[in-house]
């Protein structure tokens, strides 16, 4: 689209009481400004400029440079002054859309409607607020035509009763900006160069002002403090939950779900309360996720069940597998079909073959486990000698007794059994019992101690 977009993000965000710049605070796991940039990009603008503040290098670094231009505004003398800093980076032949870096949830469809409605003139996104205090008011004439925007601090008591307010999101016509911005005055209550003054200017030049009324307050809600941030987070999560439920996912409680990334669900997925999904997560058909699971960058195949308090990062769970409660799958954990991983079992960088089980209290790291293997309680792969890591290979149909240590590199041959308590330092042959443990003896001559009477 032949369009300039300017995102204003130079404000300080004092009320966040944080050393993190306001626009980098996360919403749904993604910085506020990134939400705005992502939405801006859906409009395919030819120029996308972020106006950032003094000391905002961290903001630039966090966003990366790809397809973005940056304009420094220092000092910050108002929204009109902010847009003026971006002017050299814009194409004057195209209209300019202004967005705010701290208004993260504005929707693509709303912006498209605003751009379309502008016609040859100026487009304003407005909203009706029960409590409009703090906002610029939209002043209309008797015929309902917009005359100007008046900031709260400059408004008359009569104007303050207006409940239609300026969201700050505006589309400006081509060519006019250099002159209009240069002629802004800061003769107002705040001593700032208000971008909103261009509205009265456009009217005086006989230009039309089109407005689009935002449907939801959340869409145009800005973030000034952590209360507003938390409110918007719930709004955002609520909308994600709704989309999931509408596509057939059963959520035990849509208000107790957090998605910080992208969650893709097939049919008949059920998710219990308190779960957090981060990064890219795929839940295939019929997957059940128990309460309080934290699942990051994972694929859960058809019909698998994750019991309560399962933690997962960079893992893949095969069809009909059962995981948890209290299981931890770390990066590179891959469970094949029908595998079981139970409570207090940690698996890292390992492949667990079909129908294999590690049901209690085990650590399996850097291992290749075959099919139908049983890993007893307390089994540990000793994969690290303090300097290097080594692999453990456990072939099909192996039975590993409880409390076994496999000192890698080591291989357990097909169908072998390891006796409980074994410390395996050499390969165990296929089909045989290997055990490393002192022989059990009973001392028949032993006498129980008796209490010595006090003198
Ligand atoms: C502004 C609007 C007001 C509107 C309100 C909506 C003006 C004069 N007023 O008021 O009509 O109802 O937003 O929230 O435009 N910023 C800069 N540089 C500056 C000043 C601001 O980049 O010098 C950025 C801020 O980071 C923020 C946005 O512009 O993202 C709005 O600034 P803010 O100070 O919140 O504007 P308001 O006074 O609330
Ligand atoms: Ca504000």
XYZ file of C-alpha atoms and ligand atoms in Angstrom:
495
model
C 0.000 0.000 0.000
C 1.279 3.507 -0.734
C 1.326 4.485 2.889
C 3.636 5.854 5.554
C 3.217 4.604 9.097
C 4.684 6.433 12.080
C 4.641 4.739 15.473
C 5.082 7.130 18.403
C 7.127 5.534 21.134
C 9.232 8.292 22.640
C 7.221 8.800 25.807
C 8.961 7.925 29.057
C 6.426 5.740 30.764
C 7.266 7.086 34.226
C 4.226 5.457 35.798
C 5.506 1.972 35.013
C 8.185 2.473 37.715
C 10.516 0.236 35.744
C 13.974 0.348 34.246
C 12.552 -1.440 31.204
C 11.292 1.078 28.611
C 7.489 1.083 28.653
C 7.022 -0.184 25.096
C 9.178 -3.235 25.822
C 6.911 -4.546 28.568
C 5.381 -7.818 27.381
C 1.770 -8.505 26.546
C 1.068 -12.131 25.671
C 4.815 -12.662 25.880
C 5.592 -10.046 23.219
C 6.706 -6.435 23.743
C 3.930 -3.849 23.395
C 5.769 -2.145 20.544
C 6.198 -5.450 18.707
C 2.413 -5.886 18.681
C 2.047 -2.495 17.040
C 4.844 -3.141 14.538
C 3.350 -6.517 13.614
C -0.085 -4.982 13.047
C 1.461 -2.099 11.083
C 3.233 -4.590 8.834
C -0.037 -6.297 7.919
C -0.867 -3.069 6.051
C 2.342 -3.395 3.977
C 3.395 0.251 4.355
C 6.243 1.485 2.172
C 7.731 3.393 5.079
C 7.476 2.282 8.691
C 9.099 4.642 11.165
C 9.312 4.346 14.937
C 9.862 7.579 16.854
C 11.880 6.673 19.919
C 13.117 8.624 22.882
C 16.425 9.636 24.268
C 18.225 6.584 25.686
C 15.906 4.305 23.771
C 18.714 2.307 22.174
C 17.477 -0.749 24.081
C 14.167 -0.357 22.256
C 15.912 -0.312 18.880
C 17.974 -3.346 19.737
C 14.956 -5.289 20.986
C 13.010 -4.689 17.777
C 15.774 -5.354 15.258
C 16.258 -3.232 12.174
C 14.572 -5.277 9.456
C 12.221 -3.061 7.447
C 12.072 -0.412 10.151
C 13.345 3.120 10.237
C 14.014 4.943 13.487
C 13.708 8.629 14.295
C 15.069 9.973 17.547
C 12.958 12.567 19.351
C 14.923 14.378 22.022
C 13.623 16.264 23.903
C 9.973 15.207 23.697
C 7.920 18.260 22.898
C 4.600 16.644 22.071
C 2.937 14.334 19.567
C 3.132 16.879 16.717
C 6.832 17.377 17.347
C 7.251 13.575 17.428
C 5.724 13.088 13.975
C 7.876 15.959 12.673
C 11.005 13.988 13.611
C 9.900 11.190 11.280
C 9.155 13.490 8.326
C 12.533 13.128 6.561
C 11.951 9.366 6.485
C 8.465 9.554 4.928
C 7.289 9.852 1.340
C 5.323 13.141 1.171
C 3.252 11.866 -1.752
C 1.524 9.276 0.425
C -0.872 9.446 3.349
C 0.544 8.872 6.828
C -0.989 6.686 9.519
C 0.044 7.516 13.093
C -0.029 4.740 15.710
C 1.052 4.669 19.359
C 3.683 2.233 20.572
C 1.801 1.779 23.839
C -1.584 0.975 22.271
C -0.905 -2.650 21.388
C -4.243 -4.168 20.454
C -5.431 -1.977 17.616
C -6.793 -4.270 14.897
C -5.775 -4.485 11.278
C -9.422 -4.380 10.105
C -10.043 -1.176 12.063
C -7.028 0.511 10.508
C -8.043 -0.614 7.035
C -11.530 0.798 7.605
C -10.015 4.094 8.754
C -7.731 4.339 5.722
C -10.623 3.557 3.376
C -12.972 6.051 5.027
C -10.486 8.913 4.912
C -11.223 9.557 1.235
C -9.286 12.687 0.280
C -9.241 14.114 3.772
C -8.227 13.160 7.259
C -9.268 10.058 9.186
C -9.661 9.845 12.965
C -10.176 6.763 15.075
C -12.396 7.718 17.989
C -14.032 5.897 20.865
C -16.929 6.547 23.242
C -15.841 6.429 26.870
C -18.049 6.580 29.952
C -15.194 8.302 31.687
C -13.369 10.383 29.085
C -11.075 12.168 31.512
C -7.510 12.591 30.355
C -8.344 12.242 26.683
C -8.635 14.744 23.863
C -12.322 15.398 23.075
C -13.794 15.277 19.588
C -15.585 18.598 19.030
C -18.371 18.437 16.447
C -20.629 21.170 15.051
C -24.424 21.134 15.031
C -24.364 19.090 11.842
C -22.126 16.535 13.496
C -19.036 17.449 11.499
C -15.731 17.303 13.359
C -14.341 20.772 14.045
C -11.330 20.106 16.227
C -9.801 18.047 18.994
C -9.402 19.751 22.315
C -7.132 18.318 24.974
C -8.617 17.829 28.433
C -6.363 20.465 29.956
C -7.400 23.054 27.356
C -11.093 22.135 27.320
C -13.986 24.211 28.597
C -16.270 22.605 31.211
C -18.819 22.137 28.437
C -16.315 20.389 26.153
C -15.219 18.130 28.991
C -18.662 16.557 28.945
C -18.021 15.194 25.462
C -17.610 11.418 25.691
C -16.287 10.799 22.200
C -12.515 10.957 22.491
C -9.431 10.873 20.334
C -7.646 7.528 20.378
C -4.584 9.243 18.903
C -4.719 7.045 15.812
C -5.041 9.240 12.791
C -4.532 9.122 9.007
C -3.160 12.303 7.496
C -3.464 13.215 3.830
C -0.405 13.377 1.545
C 1.705 16.529 0.996
C 0.328 18.679 3.841
C 2.392 17.433 6.761
C 5.634 19.432 6.340
C 3.752 22.727 6.357
C 1.150 21.799 8.971
C 3.691 20.434 11.434
C 6.060 23.369 10.936
C 3.242 25.746 11.782
C 2.031 24.026 14.964
C 2.148 26.218 18.044
C 2.841 25.155 21.615
C 0.679 27.911 23.043
C -1.486 25.584 25.152
C -1.904 24.325 28.690
C 0.922 21.789 28.383
C 3.329 23.858 26.263
C 3.468 21.016 23.732
C 3.199 20.741 19.970
C -0.072 18.841 19.662
C -0.559 16.655 16.616
C -4.280 16.969 17.292
C -4.187 20.643 16.221
C -3.932 19.495 12.586
C -7.625 18.640 12.752
C -8.731 22.287 13.119
C -6.196 23.196 10.451
C -7.672 20.674 8.015
C -11.161 22.020 8.721
C -9.999 25.569 8.047
C -8.711 24.420 4.671
C -12.074 22.879 3.838
C -10.837 19.332 4.111
C -13.194 16.550 5.169
C -12.676 14.733 8.482
C -13.864 11.134 8.555
C -14.161 9.207 11.796
C -14.273 5.524 12.589
C -15.632 4.615 16.003
C -13.661 1.810 17.598
C -15.934 -0.992 18.782
C -14.012 -1.906 21.875
C -12.264 0.183 24.454
C -9.587 -2.513 24.707
C -8.630 -1.947 21.108
C -7.533 1.620 21.693
C -6.573 1.348 25.342
C -3.077 2.580 26.069
C -0.727 1.294 28.731
C 0.486 3.845 31.248
C 0.899 1.665 34.323
C 0.948 -1.964 35.361
C -2.727 -2.017 36.247
C -3.600 -1.134 32.664
C -1.016 -3.612 31.423
C -2.613 -6.425 33.436
C -6.109 -5.379 32.286
C -5.050 -5.495 28.655
C -3.326 -8.835 29.171
C -6.639 -10.314 30.357
C -8.442 -8.746 27.387
C -5.887 -10.179 25.030
C -5.958 -13.629 26.623
C -9.734 -13.596 26.724
C -9.897 -13.027 22.994
C -7.402 -15.839 22.293
C -9.386 -18.184 24.539
C -12.585 -17.299 22.694
C -11.067 -18.088 19.317
C -9.905 -21.468 20.650
C -13.304 -22.337 22.088
C -15.045 -21.260 18.896
C -12.820 -23.653 16.985
C -13.798 -26.550 19.277
C -11.261 -26.527 22.112
C -12.677 -27.298 25.560
C -11.266 -24.885 28.121
C -12.096 -25.671 31.737
C -11.968 -21.916 32.418
C -11.154 -19.395 29.694
C -10.046 -16.876 32.327
C -7.347 -19.232 33.565
C -5.285 -19.749 30.425
C -2.222 -17.862 29.187
C -0.839 -18.038 25.688
C 2.481 -16.307 25.143
C 3.130 -17.152 21.551
C 1.104 -19.283 19.187
C -1.046 -22.233 20.201
C -2.452 -24.392 17.448
C -5.147 -26.891 18.434
C -6.902 -29.598 16.451
C -10.365 -30.996 17.236
C -11.390 -32.218 20.665
C -8.471 -30.782 22.560
C -9.187 -30.193 26.251
C -7.179 -27.862 28.454
C -7.625 -27.692 32.208
C -7.057 -24.582 34.322
C -3.841 -22.666 34.896
C -1.898 -23.757 31.823
C 0.706 -21.550 30.151
C 1.701 -22.041 26.528
C 4.812 -20.289 25.253
C 6.432 -20.029 21.837
C 5.027 -22.343 19.173
C 2.886 -25.139 20.534
C 0.844 -27.655 18.565
C -1.792 -29.850 20.219
C -3.104 -32.480 17.855
C -6.547 -34.037 17.876
C -7.873 -35.272 21.196
C -4.938 -34.095 23.291
C -5.758 -33.542 26.960
C -3.746 -31.109 29.019
C -4.167 -31.361 32.782
C -4.084 -28.441 35.197
C -1.057 -26.170 35.684
C 1.087 -27.360 32.825
C 3.756 -25.083 31.330
C 4.331 -26.017 27.686
C 6.894 -24.195 25.566
C 7.787 -24.920 21.935
C 6.312 -28.380 21.769
C 4.319 -30.698 19.560
C 1.883 -33.055 21.261
C 0.596 -35.727 18.923
C -2.870 -37.231 18.628
C -4.525 -38.473 21.783
C -1.589 -37.831 24.101
C -2.331 -36.907 27.714
C -0.366 -34.464 29.823
C -1.191 -34.794 33.502
C -1.044 -31.975 36.055
C 2.085 -29.860 36.521
C 3.910 -31.110 33.452
C 6.742 -28.833 32.273
C 7.958 -28.993 28.741
C 10.377 -27.026 26.582
C 11.460 -28.012 23.090
C 9.897 -31.465 23.270
C 7.788 -33.742 21.125
C 5.254 -36.144 22.595
C 4.106 -39.038 20.421
C 0.557 -40.200 19.805
C -1.280 -41.634 22.820
C 1.700 -41.010 25.088
C 1.070 -40.236 28.760
C 3.173 -37.652 30.563
C 3.144 -36.513 34.177
C 1.990 -35.531 36.677
C 5.134 -33.584 37.570
C 7.180 -34.604 34.546
C 9.810 -32.408 32.945
C 10.687 -32.705 29.266
C 13.635 -30.544 28.269
C 14.933 -29.608 24.803
C 15.392 -32.578 22.498
C 13.099 -34.909 24.443
C 11.167 -36.966 21.906
C 8.640 -39.546 23.047
C 7.363 -42.083 20.545
C 3.838 -43.492 20.378
C 2.413 -44.771 23.629
C 5.420 -43.900 25.769
C 4.798 -43.188 29.468
C 6.767 -40.669 31.465
C 5.617 -40.353 35.029
C 6.125 -38.234 38.106
C 9.467 -36.617 38.823
C 11.025 -37.884 35.634
C 13.308 -35.537 33.695
C 14.130 -36.234 30.065
C 16.619 -34.231 28.005
C 17.947 -34.662 24.482
C 16.720 -38.239 24.360
C 14.516 -40.395 22.227
C 12.148 -42.691 24.079
C 10.840 -45.482 21.856
C 7.272 -46.680 21.446
C 5.541 -48.152 24.528
C 8.602 -47.520 26.688
C 8.042 -46.391 30.252
C 9.872 -44.306 32.816
C 7.166 -43.990 35.398
C 8.875 -42.660 38.487
C 11.823 -40.549 39.609
C 14.361 -40.874 36.808
C 16.811 -38.759 34.810
C 17.265 -39.718 31.185
C 19.711 -37.411 29.369
C 21.478 -37.872 26.026
C 19.985 -41.325 25.572
C 18.460 -43.409 22.797
C 15.875 -45.693 24.297
C 14.292 -48.379 22.137
C 10.797 -49.828 22.163
C 9.055 -51.470 25.145
C 11.829 -50.560 27.544
C 11.033 -50.312 31.235
C 13.100 -47.801 33.153
C 12.768 -48.433 36.876
C 12.369 -45.826 39.578
C 15.505 -43.957 40.493
C 17.337 -44.731 37.253
C 19.881 -42.151 36.148
C 21.912 -41.780 32.998
C 25.258 -40.363 34.123
C 25.789 -38.438 30.907
C 28.289 -35.866 32.143
C 31.757 -36.433 33.519
C 32.120 -32.818 34.537
C 33.653 -31.862 31.197
C 32.030 -33.792 28.340
C 28.642 -35.342 27.680
C 28.169 -38.900 26.403
C 25.263 -40.922 25.097
C 23.562 -43.936 26.559
C 22.004 -46.507 24.223
C 19.265 -48.765 25.514
C 17.996 -51.224 22.921
C 14.473 -52.665 22.551
C 12.804 -54.703 25.311
C 15.337 -53.852 27.992
C 14.299 -53.967 31.646
C 16.224 -51.638 33.928
C 15.844 -52.324 37.626
C 15.338 -49.517 40.091
C 18.118 -47.257 41.288
C 20.426 -48.025 38.382
C 23.140 -45.673 37.149
C 24.208 -45.936 33.524
C 27.626 -44.336 33.223
C 27.837 -43.097 29.629
C 29.040 -43.864 27.072
C 27.387 -47.211 27.534
C 25.066 -49.575 25.661
C 22.472 -52.013 26.950
C 21.816 -54.778 24.406
C 18.388 -55.869 23.250
C 16.304 -57.702 25.827
C 18.887 -57.284 28.586
C 17.904 -56.923 32.222
C 19.862 -54.792 34.653
C 19.474 -55.741 38.269
C 18.312 -53.107 40.720
C 21.068 -50.910 42.053
C 23.465 -51.604 39.203
C 26.157 -49.079 38.372
C 26.743 -49.883 34.731
C 30.177 -48.809 33.515
C 30.608 -51.310 30.644
C 28.165 -52.434 27.952
C 25.539 -54.957 29.040
C 25.098 -57.854 26.597
C 21.754 -58.600 24.960
C 19.354 -61.027 26.557
C 21.327 -61.491 29.798
C 21.036 -60.263 33.375
C 23.743 -57.832 34.340
C 24.034 -56.753 37.912
C 26.756 -54.905 39.812
C 26.119 -55.099 43.464
C 27.723 -56.733 46.497
C 26.222 -60.140 47.176
C 23.634 -60.174 49.909
C 24.758 -61.972 53.050
C 23.114 -62.700 56.347
C 25.221 -62.892 59.530
C 23.560 -65.490 61.713
C 25.954 -65.002 64.640
C 25.050 -61.353 64.934
C 23.539 -60.260 68.276
C 21.234 -57.319 68.810
C 22.819 -54.710 71.096
C 21.253 -54.493 74.545
C 20.842 -51.359 76.599
C 23.615 -50.843 79.172
C 22.027 -50.160 82.589
C 22.998 -46.773 84.159
C 25.441 -47.015 87.041
C -2.760 12.024 23.302
C -3.638 12.911 22.440
C -5.065 12.870 22.971
C -5.567 11.449 22.974
C -4.625 10.550 23.758
C -5.010 9.115 23.580
C -2.253 14.776 21.652
C -1.855 16.174 21.852
N -3.149 14.274 22.501
O -2.747 12.551 24.596
O -5.913 13.667 22.144
O -6.858 11.401 23.547
O -3.261 10.685 23.292
O -4.203 8.321 24.411
O -1.783 14.140 20.721
N 4.770 10.662 22.413
C 5.979 10.836 21.795
N 6.614 12.033 21.899
C 6.075 13.069 22.594
C 4.838 12.887 23.233
C 4.196 11.679 23.117
O 6.494 9.916 21.158
O 6.714 14.122 22.638
C 4.088 9.370 22.286
C 3.940 8.624 23.596
O 5.002 7.719 23.776
C 2.626 7.891 23.408
C 1.844 8.786 22.493
O 2.780 9.616 21.838
O 2.810 6.651 22.773
C 0.822 9.612 23.225
O 1.465 10.403 24.176
P 0.770 10.821 25.537
O 1.668 11.710 26.263
O 0.283 9.596 26.200
O -0.468 11.660 24.954
P -1.680 12.213 25.761
O -1.284 13.490 26.382
O -2.227 11.176 26.617
Ca -1.580 8.832 27.200
